[in-house]
Coordinates of C-alpha atoms and ligand atoms in Angstrom, one line a residue:
M1 CA 24.3 34.8 -28.9
G2 CA 20.6 33.4 -29.1
S3 CA 18.5 33.8 -26.1
S4 CA 18.5 30.0 -25.5
E5 CA 22.4 30.0 -25.4
S6 CA 22.3 32.7 -22.8
F7 CA 19.8 31.4 -20.9
N8 CA 21.8 27.7 -20.8
L9 CA 25.0 29.6 -19.8
A10 CA 22.8 31.7 -16.7
T11 CA 21.5 28.6 -15.7
S12 CA 24.4 26.2 -16.2
Q13 CA 26.1 26.9 -12.7
K14 CA 22.4 26.4 -11.1
N15 CA 21.9 22.9 -9.3
V16 CA 18.0 21.5 -8.7
L17 CA 17.8 18.9 -6.2
L18 CA 14.7 16.9 -7.5
V19 CA 13.3 14.6 -4.8
D20 CA 11.0 11.6 -5.6
L21 CA 8.6 10.5 -3.2
N22 CA 6.8 8.1 -5.1
N23 CA 9.4 5.9 -5.5
E24 CA 8.3 2.4 -4.1
A25 CA 8.9 0.8 -7.2
P26 CA 11.2 -1.6 -9.1
F27 CA 11.4 1.0 -12.0
P28 CA 12.0 4.2 -12.3
T29 CA 9.5 7.4 -11.7
L30 CA 8.0 8.4 -14.9
A31 CA 6.9 11.9 -14.0
I32 CA 10.7 12.0 -12.3
G33 CA 12.1 11.5 -15.8
Y34 CA 9.7 14.0 -17.6
L35 CA 11.0 16.6 -14.9
T36 CA 14.3 16.2 -16.0
T37 CA 14.2 16.5 -19.3
P38 CA 13.4 20.0 -19.7
L39 CA 15.7 20.9 -16.8
K40 CA 19.1 19.3 -17.8
N41 CA 17.4 21.1 -22.0
A42 CA 17.9 24.6 -20.4
G43 CA 21.5 23.4 -18.9
Y44 CA 20.6 22.8 -15.1
N45 CA 22.3 20.7 -12.9
V46 CA 19.8 18.1 -11.9
D47 CA 20.4 16.0 -9.1
V48 CA 17.7 13.3 -8.0
F49 CA 17.3 12.0 -4.8
A50 CA 15.0 9.2 -4.1
P51 CA 15.0 8.6 -0.5
L52 CA 12.6 5.8 -0.2
A53 CA 14.2 3.6 -2.7
Y54 CA 16.8 2.6 -0.3
V55 CA 16.0 4.3 3.1
N56 CA 12.3 2.5 3.1
K57 CA 12.1 -1.1 2.1
I58 CA 10.3 -1.6 -1.7
L59 CA 7.2 -2.6 -1.3
P60 CA 6.0 -5.2 -3.9
R61 CA 2.3 -4.9 -5.1
D62 CA 1.7 -8.1 -5.1
V63 CA 3.5 -10.8 -2.6
E64 CA 3.3 -14.7 -2.8
E65 CA 0.5 -15.5 -1.1
T66 CA 0.6 -17.6 1.9
W67 CA -1.8 -17.8 5.2
K68 CA -0.6 -14.6 6.3
N69 CA -1.9 -12.4 3.8
Y70 CA -5.2 -14.3 4.2
A71 CA -5.4 -13.3 7.5
V72 CA -4.6 -10.1 6.9
Q73 CA -7.0 -9.7 4.3
R74 CA -9.6 -11.1 6.9
I75 CA -8.8 -8.2 9.6
R76 CA -8.7 -5.7 7.1
F77 CA -12.0 -6.2 5.5
A78 CA -13.7 -7.1 9.0
A79 CA -17.3 -6.4 9.5
H80 CA -17.7 -7.3 13.0
P81 CA -18.4 -4.1 14.5
M82 CA -15.3 -4.2 17.4
I83 CA -13.0 -4.9 14.7
E84 CA -14.2 -2.9 12.1
W85 CA -14.6 0.2 14.8
A86 CA -10.7 -0.5 15.2
N87 CA -9.5 -0.9 11.5
N88 CA -9.5 3.0 10.6
L89 CA -7.9 3.3 13.8
I90 CA -5.3 0.7 12.8
Y91 CA -5.3 1.9 9.3
N92 CA -4.4 5.3 10.6
M93 CA -1.7 4.3 12.9
V94 CA -0.1 2.0 10.6
S95 CA 0.1 4.8 7.7
K96 CA 1.8 6.7 10.1
Y97 CA 4.5 4.7 11.0
R98 CA 4.9 3.2 7.6
F99 CA 5.3 7.1 6.0
R100 CA 6.9 8.8 8.8
P101 CA 10.3 10.2 8.3
T102 CA 13.1 7.9 9.7
K103 CA 16.3 8.5 11.4
P104 CA 18.1 7.5 8.2
F105 CA 15.7 9.5 5.9
K106 CA 16.7 12.4 8.2
E107 CA 20.0 11.8 7.7
A108 CA 20.2 11.6 4.3
V109 CA 18.2 14.4 3.3
A110 CA 20.4 16.2 5.9
E111 CA 23.2 15.2 3.9
Q112 CA 22.1 15.9 0.4
I113 CA 20.8 19.2 1.0
N114 CA 24.1 20.3 3.0
K115 CA 26.3 18.2 0.3
E116 CA 27.1 21.3 -2.4
K117 CA 25.5 24.2 -3.0
V118 CA 21.6 23.4 -3.7
D119 CA 19.8 26.6 -5.8
V120 CA 16.0 25.1 -5.6
V121 CA 14.5 21.6 -4.3
L122 CA 11.7 20.6 -6.5
I123 CA 9.7 17.7 -4.4
S124 CA 7.5 15.6 -6.3
A125 CA 5.2 13.6 -3.7
Y126 CA 2.5 11.3 -3.4
L127 CA 0.3 12.1 -0.4
Q128 CA 0.8 9.8 1.9
Y129 CA 4.4 11.5 2.1
H130 CA 3.2 14.8 4.0
E131 CA 5.7 14.0 7.3
M132 CA 8.6 13.3 4.9
A133 CA 7.8 16.5 2.6
T134 CA 7.3 18.4 5.9
E135 CA 11.2 17.5 6.7
I136 CA 12.7 18.4 3.9
C137 CA 11.0 21.8 3.5
A138 CA 12.1 22.6 6.6
R139 CA 15.8 21.9 6.3
A140 CA 15.6 23.6 3.2
K141 CA 14.1 26.6 4.8
Q142 CA 17.4 26.0 7.1
Q143 CA 19.4 26.6 4.9
G144 CA 17.2 29.3 3.0
I145 CA 16.5 27.1 -0.3
P146 CA 13.1 27.9 -2.4
V147 CA 11.0 24.8 -2.5
L148 CA 8.6 24.3 -5.0
L149 CA 6.1 21.1 -4.2
G150 CA 4.1 19.3 -7.4
G151 CA 2.5 16.1 -7.4
P152 CA -0.5 13.9 -8.9
F153 CA -2.8 15.4 -6.6
F154 CA -1.9 19.5 -6.5
N155 CA -4.4 20.1 -9.3
V156 CA -7.0 19.6 -6.5
K157 CA -7.8 23.0 -4.7
D158 CA -8.8 21.6 -1.7
V159 CA -5.8 18.8 -1.2
T160 CA -3.4 21.9 -2.1
K161 CA -5.2 24.2 0.6
E162 CA -4.0 21.6 3.1
W163 CA -0.4 21.8 1.5
L164 CA 0.1 24.9 1.5
D165 CA 0.8 25.4 5.2
M166 CA 3.7 23.2 5.1
E167 CA 6.8 25.2 6.2
G168 CA 9.5 26.1 4.1
V169 CA 7.2 25.4 0.8
T170 CA 7.5 28.5 -1.7
A171 CA 4.8 27.1 -3.8
I172 CA 2.8 24.4 -5.2
F173 CA 2.4 23.4 -9.0
G174 CA -1.0 22.0 -9.7
G175 CA -0.8 20.4 -13.2
E176 CA 1.9 18.9 -16.0
P177 CA 4.8 22.0 -15.7
E178 CA 7.1 19.9 -18.1
F179 CA 6.9 23.5 -21.4
V180 CA 7.5 25.7 -18.1
L181 CA 9.7 24.0 -15.7
D182 CA 12.7 25.8 -16.7
K183 CA 11.2 29.3 -16.4
L184 CA 9.6 28.4 -13.1
V185 CA 12.7 27.2 -11.9
D186 CA 14.6 30.7 -13.0
D187 CA 11.8 32.6 -11.4
L188 CA 12.2 30.5 -7.9
I189 CA 15.9 31.5 -7.7
H190 CA 15.6 34.9 -8.8
E191 CA 13.0 35.4 -6.1
R192 CA 10.0 36.6 -9.1
D193 CA 6.8 36.8 -8.8
L194 CA 5.5 32.7 -9.3
S195 CA 1.8 33.8 -9.1
L196 CA 2.2 34.6 -12.6
H197 CA 2.4 31.0 -14.1
P198 CA -1.0 29.1 -14.4
G199 CA -1.0 26.1 -12.0
I200 CA 1.0 28.1 -9.3
F201 CA -0.5 27.9 -5.6
T202 CA 0.7 30.3 -2.7
K203 CA -0.6 31.7 0.1
S204 CA -1.0 34.7 -1.5
N205 CA -2.7 34.1 -4.8
F206 CA -4.6 31.0 -3.5
A207 CA -8.1 32.4 -3.4
V208 CA -7.9 33.1 -7.4
A209 CA -5.1 30.5 -8.3
Q210 CA -6.3 27.7 -10.4
A211 CA -4.5 24.3 -11.7
A212 CA -3.1 24.8 -14.7
P213 CA -5.3 23.2 -18.0
P214 CA -4.2 19.9 -19.3
L215 CA -1.4 20.1 -21.4
K216 CA -1.4 19.2 -24.9
M217 CA 0.1 16.3 -26.1
T218 CA 2.3 17.8 -29.0
K219 CA 5.3 15.8 -30.3
D220 CA 7.6 18.2 -28.4
L221 CA 6.7 16.5 -25.1
P222 CA 10.1 15.6 -23.7
I223 CA 11.4 11.7 -23.7
P224 CA 11.9 11.3 -20.4
D225 CA 15.1 11.4 -18.7
L226 CA 15.5 7.8 -16.6
G227 CA 19.4 8.0 -16.4
F228 CA 18.6 8.8 -12.3
F229 CA 17.8 5.0 -11.7
S230 CA 19.9 2.5 -10.4
W231 CA 19.3 0.2 -13.2
D232 CA 22.6 -1.8 -12.3
N233 CA 20.5 -3.0 -9.1
H234 CA 17.5 -3.9 -11.1
P235 CA 18.0 -7.5 -12.8
H236 CA 14.8 -7.4 -14.4
R237 CA 14.6 -4.0 -16.3
I238 CA 11.6 -2.1 -17.0
I239 CA 11.0 1.3 -18.7
P240 CA 7.6 3.0 -17.8
L241 CA 5.9 4.8 -20.8
M242 CA 2.3 6.3 -22.0
T243 CA 1.3 6.7 -25.1
G244 CA -1.6 9.2 -23.9
R245 CA -2.8 10.4 -20.9
G246 CA -6.2 9.8 -18.9
C247 CA -9.0 7.7 -20.1
G248 CA -10.9 7.6 -22.9
W249 CA -14.0 6.2 -20.8
G250 CA -13.5 8.6 -17.6
K251 CA -16.7 7.8 -16.0
C252 CA -16.4 5.7 -13.3
L253 CA -17.6 7.1 -9.9
F254 CA -15.0 6.2 -7.8
C255 CA -12.3 6.7 -10.2
S256 CA -9.6 8.9 -9.1
D257 CA -7.4 8.2 -12.0
V258 CA -9.2 10.7 -14.3
T259 CA -9.3 13.3 -11.5
T260 CA -5.6 14.4 -11.0
A261 CA -2.6 16.6 -12.8
S262 CA -1.9 14.4 -15.7
T263 CA -5.0 12.5 -16.1
R264 CA -7.7 15.5 -16.3
S265 CA -8.7 14.7 -19.6
Y266 CA -8.3 11.9 -22.4
R267 CA -5.1 13.0 -24.8
T268 CA -3.1 10.7 -27.1
R269 CA 0.0 11.5 -28.3
P270 CA 1.6 11.4 -31.8
E271 CA 1.7 7.6 -32.8
Q272 CA 5.7 8.8 -34.2
A273 CA 6.8 10.4 -31.2
V274 CA 5.5 7.0 -29.2
L275 CA 7.5 5.0 -31.3
E276 CA 10.8 6.9 -31.4
E277 CA 10.5 7.0 -27.4
L278 CA 10.6 3.2 -27.2
E279 CA 13.1 2.8 -29.9
L280 CA 15.3 5.2 -27.8
Q281 CA 14.5 4.2 -24.6
S282 CA 15.0 0.6 -25.3
K283 CA 19.2 1.5 -26.4
R284 CA 19.4 4.4 -23.7
Y285 CA 18.5 1.7 -21.3
D286 CA 19.4 -1.7 -22.5
C287 CA 16.2 -3.1 -21.7
K288 CA 13.4 -4.9 -23.9
N289 CA 10.5 -4.6 -21.4
F290 CA 7.9 -2.3 -21.0
I291 CA 5.2 -1.1 -18.7
F292 CA 2.6 0.9 -20.0
F293 CA 1.1 2.8 -17.4
D294 CA -1.8 4.4 -19.3
S295 CA -5.0 4.2 -17.5
K296 CA -7.0 2.6 -20.3
M297 CA -4.3 1.5 -23.3
N298 CA -7.5 0.6 -25.6
S299 CA -8.8 4.4 -25.0
D300 CA -8.0 5.0 -28.7
L301 CA -7.7 2.2 -31.1
E302 CA -5.9 3.7 -33.5
M303 CA -2.7 3.9 -31.0
W304 CA -3.4 0.6 -29.7
N305 CA -3.2 -0.9 -33.1
C306 CA -0.4 1.1 -33.9
I307 CA 1.9 -0.1 -30.9
I308 CA 0.4 -4.0 -31.8
D309 CA 1.7 -3.2 -35.0
N310 CA 4.7 -1.9 -34.5
M311 CA 6.2 -2.7 -31.5
Q312 CA 8.4 -5.8 -33.2
K313 CA 9.6 -3.6 -35.5
V314 CA 10.9 -0.6 -33.3
V315 CA 12.1 -3.1 -30.3
P316 CA 12.4 -6.4 -31.8
G317 CA 12.1 -9.1 -28.7
A318 CA 10.1 -6.6 -26.9
T319 CA 7.9 -7.7 -24.0
W320 CA 4.9 -5.7 -22.3
V321 CA 2.1 -5.3 -20.1
A322 CA -0.5 -3.1 -20.1
T323 CA -4.3 -1.8 -18.5
V324 CA -7.4 -1.8 -20.7
H325 CA -10.7 -1.3 -19.6
V326 CA -13.8 -3.8 -21.0
D327 CA -16.2 -1.8 -21.8
G328 CA -19.8 -1.7 -23.4
K329 CA -18.6 -0.3 -26.8
G330 CA -18.3 -3.7 -28.4
V331 CA -15.1 -5.6 -28.4
N332 CA -13.2 -2.0 -28.7
G333 CA -10.2 -3.2 -29.5
L334 CA -10.2 -6.2 -27.3
E335 CA -11.6 -8.6 -29.5
R336 CA -9.9 -12.4 -29.9
E337 CA -8.1 -11.6 -33.0
T338 CA -6.8 -8.2 -31.6
L339 CA -5.6 -10.3 -28.5
Q340 CA -3.8 -12.8 -30.5
K341 CA -2.0 -10.3 -32.5
A342 CA -1.1 -8.6 -29.4
H343 CA 0.2 -11.3 -27.7
D344 CA 2.7 -11.8 -30.8
A345 CA 3.6 -8.7 -30.0
G346 CA 5.0 -9.2 -27.0
L347 CA 1.8 -8.4 -24.5
R348 CA 2.3 -10.9 -21.7
R349 CA 0.2 -9.4 -19.1
M350 CA -3.0 -7.3 -19.1
G351 CA -4.5 -5.3 -15.8
F352 CA -8.2 -4.1 -15.8
G353 CA -11.0 -3.3 -13.2
L354 CA -13.3 -6.4 -12.6
E355 CA -14.9 -4.5 -9.7
T356 CA -18.2 -6.8 -9.4
G357 CA -19.1 -9.9 -10.9
S358 CA -22.8 -8.0 -11.1
Q359 CA -24.2 -6.2 -13.5
K360 CA -26.1 -3.8 -11.3
L361 CA -23.8 -2.8 -9.0
N362 CA -21.3 -2.3 -12.6
N363 CA -24.2 0.1 -13.5
R364 CA -24.2 1.9 -10.1
M365 CA -20.6 2.4 -11.1
L366 CA -21.0 3.6 -14.2
K367 CA -18.0 1.1 -15.3
G368 CA -19.5 0.9 -18.2
T369 CA -19.0 -2.7 -18.7
K370 CA -21.4 -5.9 -19.7
V371 CA -20.7 -8.7 -17.1
E372 CA -20.8 -11.0 -20.3
R373 CA -18.6 -9.4 -22.2
M374 CA -16.1 -9.2 -19.4
G375 CA -16.3 -13.2 -19.2
Q376 CA -15.5 -13.8 -22.8
F377 CA -12.4 -11.1 -22.9
I378 CA -10.9 -13.3 -19.9
K379 CA -11.6 -16.3 -21.8
D380 CA -9.7 -15.4 -25.4
A381 CA -6.9 -13.7 -23.6
S382 CA -6.4 -16.5 -21.0
E383 CA -6.5 -18.7 -24.1
I384 CA -4.1 -16.8 -26.0
G385 CA -1.5 -16.8 -23.2
I386 CA -1.6 -13.6 -21.9
S387 CA -1.8 -13.5 -17.9
L388 CA -4.8 -11.5 -16.4
R389 CA -4.7 -9.4 -13.0
A390 CA -7.9 -7.8 -12.0
S391 CA -9.1 -5.7 -9.3
V392 CA -12.2 -6.1 -7.3
I393 CA -13.9 -3.3 -5.2
L394 CA -15.5 -4.6 -1.8
G395 CA -17.8 -2.2 -0.1
Y396 CA -19.2 -0.1 -2.9
P397 CA -22.2 1.9 -1.5
G398 CA -25.5 -0.3 -2.0
E399 CA -23.3 -3.3 -2.4
T400 CA -25.7 -5.9 -1.0
Y401 CA -24.5 -10.0 -0.2
Q402 CA -26.2 -10.7 -3.4
D403 CA -23.8 -8.5 -5.8
I404 CA -20.9 -10.5 -3.6
E405 CA -22.7 -13.7 -4.3
Q406 CA -22.6 -12.6 -8.3
T407 CA -19.0 -11.9 -8.0
I408 CA -18.3 -15.0 -6.4
L409 CA -19.7 -17.1 -9.2
F410 CA -18.1 -15.1 -12.0
I411 CA -14.8 -15.7 -10.5
E412 CA -15.6 -19.3 -9.9
E413 CA -16.6 -19.3 -13.8
H414 CA -13.3 -17.9 -14.6
F415 CA -11.0 -19.2 -11.9
E416 CA -8.4 -20.9 -14.0
Q417 CA -8.0 -17.9 -16.5
L418 CA -7.5 -15.2 -13.4
D419 CA -4.1 -15.2 -12.6
R420 CA -4.2 -12.7 -9.9
L421 CA -6.8 -11.1 -8.1
H422 CA -6.5 -7.5 -6.3
L423 CA -9.1 -6.7 -3.6
A424 CA -9.5 -3.2 -2.9
K425 CA -11.8 -1.7 -0.4
F426 CA -14.0 1.2 -1.9
K427 CA -12.2 4.4 -1.0
A428 CA -14.4 7.6 -1.1
I429 CA -11.9 9.9 -2.6
P430 CA -12.3 14.2 -2.8
S431 CA -12.5 15.2 -6.4
T432 CA -13.9 12.1 -7.8
A433 CA -17.8 12.0 -9.3
F434 CA -18.7 10.1 -6.0
E435 CA -17.7 12.9 -3.8
T436 CA -19.9 15.0 -6.1
R437 CA -22.7 13.2 -6.0
F438 CA -22.4 12.5 -2.2
K439 CA -22.2 15.6 -1.1
K440 CA -25.5 17.0 -3.5
K441 CA -27.5 14.1 -2.3
P442 CA -25.9 11.8 0.5
F443 CA -29.8 10.4 1.2
K444 CA -28.8 8.1 -2.0
Y445 CA -26.4 6.5 -0.1
P446 CA -27.9 5.0 2.8
S447 CA -25.1 2.6 3.8
I448 CA -22.8 5.5 4.1
S449 CA -22.8 7.3 7.0
H450 CA -20.3 9.2 9.5
L451 CA -18.3 10.5 6.4
E452 CA -15.4 12.8 7.2
W453 CA -13.5 14.3 4.0
N454 CA -9.6 14.4 4.6
N455 CA -7.9 16.6 2.2
M456 CA -4.8 16.4 3.1
F457 CA -4.5 12.6 2.4
A458 CA -7.6 12.6 -0.1
R459 CA -9.6 10.2 1.3
A460 CA -12.1 10.0 3.7
D461 CA -13.2 7.6 6.9
Y462 CA -17.0 6.6 7.0
K463 CA -19.0 3.4 7.9
F464 CA -20.8 1.1 5.6
S465 CA -23.1 -0.6 6.7
P466 CA -24.8 -3.0 4.0
P467 CA -28.2 -4.5 4.9
E468 CA -28.6 -8.1 5.8
K469 CA -25.3 -7.5 7.4
N470 CA -24.6 -11.2 8.7
K471 CA -25.2 -12.4 5.2
Y472 CA -22.8 -9.8 4.0
R473 CA -20.2 -10.7 6.2
N474 CA -20.7 -14.5 5.3
A475 CA -20.6 -13.9 1.4
K476 CA -17.7 -11.4 2.0
R477 CA -15.4 -14.2 4.0
R478 CA -16.1 -16.5 0.9
L479 CA -15.0 -14.1 -1.4
I480 CA -11.8 -13.4 0.5
K481 CA -11.2 -16.9 0.8
L482 CA -11.6 -17.7 -3.2
I483 CA -9.5 -14.7 -3.9
H484 CA -6.7 -15.9 -1.8
D485 CA -7.2 -19.2 -3.9
V486 CA -6.7 -17.7 -7.0
N487 CA -3.5 -15.4 -5.6
K488 CA -1.8 -18.8 -4.2
R489 CA -1.6 -20.6 -7.7
P490 CA 2.0 -20.3 -9.3
L491 CA 1.8 -17.9 -12.4
M492 CA 2.4 -18.7 -15.5
D493 CA 6.3 -18.5 -16.8
S494 CA 6.1 -15.4 -19.2
A495 CA 4.1 -13.0 -16.4
Q496 CA 6.8 -14.0 -13.9
Q497 CA 9.1 -11.0 -14.7
F498 CA 6.2 -8.7 -14.1
N499 CA 5.0 -10.2 -11.1
G500 CA 4.3 -7.6 -8.5
I501 CA 4.9 -5.0 -11.2
M502 CA 1.3 -5.2 -12.6
Ligands
B12_1 C1 2.1 4.4 -11.9 C2 1.7 4.8 -10.7 C3 2.0 4.1 -9.8 C4 3.4 2.5 -9.8 C5 4.6 3.4 -9.6 C6 4.9 4.8 -9.0 C7 6.1 5.4 -9.0 N1 6.8 5.2 -8.2 O1 6.2 5.5 -10.2 C8 3.2 2.2 -8.4 C9 2.4 0.8 -8.7 C10 4.2 1.7 -7.8 C11 1.9 2.8 -7.6 C12 1.6 2.4 -6.5 C13 0.8 3.3 -5.6 N2 -0.1 4.3 -6.1 CO1 0.2 4.7 -8.0 N3 -0.5 5.5 -9.6 C14 0.6 5.0 -10.7 C15 -0.4 5.9 -12.2 C16 -1.2 4.9 -12.7 C17 0.3 6.6 -13.0 C18 1.7 7.6 -12.2 C19 2.4 8.5 -13.7 O2 3.7 7.8 -13.9 N4 1.8 9.2 -14.3 C20 2.3 10.0 -15.2 C21 3.1 11.4 -14.4 C22 3.7 12.2 -16.0 O3 2.1 12.1 -14.3 P1 2.2 12.7 -12.4 O4 2.8 11.3 -11.9 O5 0.8 13.1 -12.1 O6 3.4 13.7 -12.7 C23 3.1 14.8 -13.5 C24 2.5 15.8 -12.4 O7 1.9 15.4 -11.2 C25 3.8 17.2 -12.2 N5 4.6 16.5 -11.2 C26 4.8 15.3 -10.7 N6 5.6 15.9 -9.7 C27 5.9 17.0 -9.7 C28 6.8 17.9 -9.1 C29 6.7 19.2 -9.0 C30 8.0 20.1 -8.1 C31 6.2 19.9 -10.2 C32 6.4 21.4 -10.3 C33 5.3 19.2 -10.8 C34 5.3 17.8 -10.8 O8 4.3 17.0 -13.4 C35 4.3 15.6 -13.9 C36 4.5 15.1 -15.2 O9 3.3 16.0 -16.0 C37 -1.3 7.0 -11.2 C38 -2.2 7.5 -12.1 C39 -2.2 8.7 -12.3 N7 -3.4 9.3 -12.5 O10 -1.5 9.4 -12.5 C40 -1.2 6.2 -9.9 C41 -1.3 7.2 -8.5 C42 0.1 8.3 -8.5 N8 -0.9 6.2 -7.0 C43 -1.6 6.5 -6.5 C44 -1.8 5.5 -5.3 C45 -2.9 5.8 -4.1 C46 -1.0 4.7 -5.3 C47 -0.6 3.8 -3.8 C48 -1.1 4.5 -2.7 C49 -1.4 2.5 -4.3 C50 -1.5 1.6 -3.2 N9 -2.8 1.7 -2.3 O11 -0.9 0.7 -2.7 C51 0.5 2.9 -3.9 C52 1.7 3.5 -3.2 C53 3.1 3.7 -4.0 C54 3.8 4.5 -3.5 N10 5.2 4.8 -3.4 O12 3.9 4.8 -2.1 C55 -2.8 7.7 -6.5 C56 -2.4 8.8 -5.9 C57 -1.3 8.7 -4.7 C58 -1.0 10.0 -4.2 N11 -2.7 10.2 -3.2 O13 -1.0 10.9 -4.3 C59 -2.5 7.7 -8.3 C60 -2.8 9.3 -8.8 C61 -3.7 6.7 -8.8 C62 -5.3 7.2 -8.0 N12 -5.9 7.9 -8.9 O14 -5.4 7.2 -7.0 N13 1.8 3.6 -8.2
SF4_2 S1 -12.3 2.6 -17.1 FE1 -10.4 2.9 -15.4 S2 -9.2 4.6 -15.3 FE2 -11.4 5.0 -17.1 S3 -12.9 6.1 -15.4 FE3 -12.9 3.7 -15.4 S4 -11.8 2.9 -13.5 FE4 -11.0 5.0 -14.4

């Protein structure tokens, strides 16, 4: 009997409860798929428990825009001293309430853990679910079940440190465990020393522990098993997929998308492996719609062109959405001709970071974008019939009312071409290049004061004081109204099925 067969025999009786604390989306959590495959291949019984999918309401990303959204945005972004002061407080209270372990949540957890013999609990968590994770760990501890915790932010040691205090956590993994997860689970069940695995943090090894190095994207990367998802409850099926991990640009100072467990460096996958995954997943889940989670789908032009050239060959009739970065390296895969080909290949919607219409602020963010080039891209894509959704950042350190006015002008110029805009407050996030720079030279950021880092939730509270406050407030008010006007228009038909998704 070969060693893998004997390993399978030994594991076949073992039950892994995999808890998905990311899932507030109308499509399956990709990470859970990536974790399930190697465990099943090793012979474990894997039960995926996604309490947020039914205990908490799914939160769509873009809801239908009404005057209520406008009112909420005005309060969220208010700069009046009274309201600004209360804003952080309100944010913290609302988060605490929204992400609390409700009674149905607690009952569901208890039922899952007591239901059958669970040998090990694996939790995949976004940081806002700290209290829910605490509840699960406490239950597991009562039953004497080991718990391994993981998620996008646990490669950041300062964050992991805060979470290791949780009662009942055996260890936290920082990194991408696809090739070692079966062995990790085996060691957990048999109470062996986990700290020999790179990426494992425990209370005893914490001083020397490090995140695991970024995973090599070989052809052996497992194809995510998304069978745990309740496909039948979702009329518009969408399959998540990644052609690579990380971002080919990777420099924007505010960006935490390039500092997490799976995105710390840019790695593209073998083209053939991606095409095979598209074809297989489409057949498995009877679905021809895809959402690419790549941070910047045009990072590797060979891969970008490969998807465009082959999508309809591997999945005839496919439609898809993706996020791109309009950068300063010329057209970089986003010239009109390629966009037309991408549309013909089923691309229906694109997300991108506009962030600001001010070139000065753009340079300050190290966004690497020329505002003019961005304008040309928007014009080309929309004329071709690709729906566009862009993010805009308000309150970036150093932003002035003149910068906001430039953003207003830019949006006005492209009003008809932009389908949806997502306005986000600048977030100071631990692990970002902004954090490093701010800690070294805080005096370079005179508009930011009273900054307190919160590593448990990878965020920070601070006070933002732009110069010429009244003019700034006035410009901000006009920007919020303009964005509301963009968002309240109906979406083009071809993008409807992706609304609220990206
Ligand atoms: C797709 C996505 C979404 C989607 C879908 C989420 C879902 N349910 O699948 C949507 C749009 C819904 C979404 C929403 C939000 N998201 Co989001 N999202 C992403 C994105 C772009 C990709 C996630 C992904 O699939 N990655 C690919 C997989 C393979 O990587 P991974 O998730 O890190 O998982 C690997 C490892 O972490 C590890 N791992 C994960 N779990 C476990 C568990 C164990 C036991 C082990 C051992 C290992 C392990 O193994 C996995 C495989 O290698 C990331 C960006 C990023 N950098 O990853 C942000 C990201 C995860 N999102 C983030 C945020 C902040 C949000 C929002 C709060 C944004 C907002 N303000 O509304 C919301 C909240 C949603 C919620 N559920 O509460 C943050 C971090 C969250 C956090 N603080 O922990 C990220 C990192 C973006 C960022 N840099 O800020 N998001
Ligand atoms: S292009 Fe996007 S993903 Fe890449 S570093 Fe900038 S914000 Fe982050």
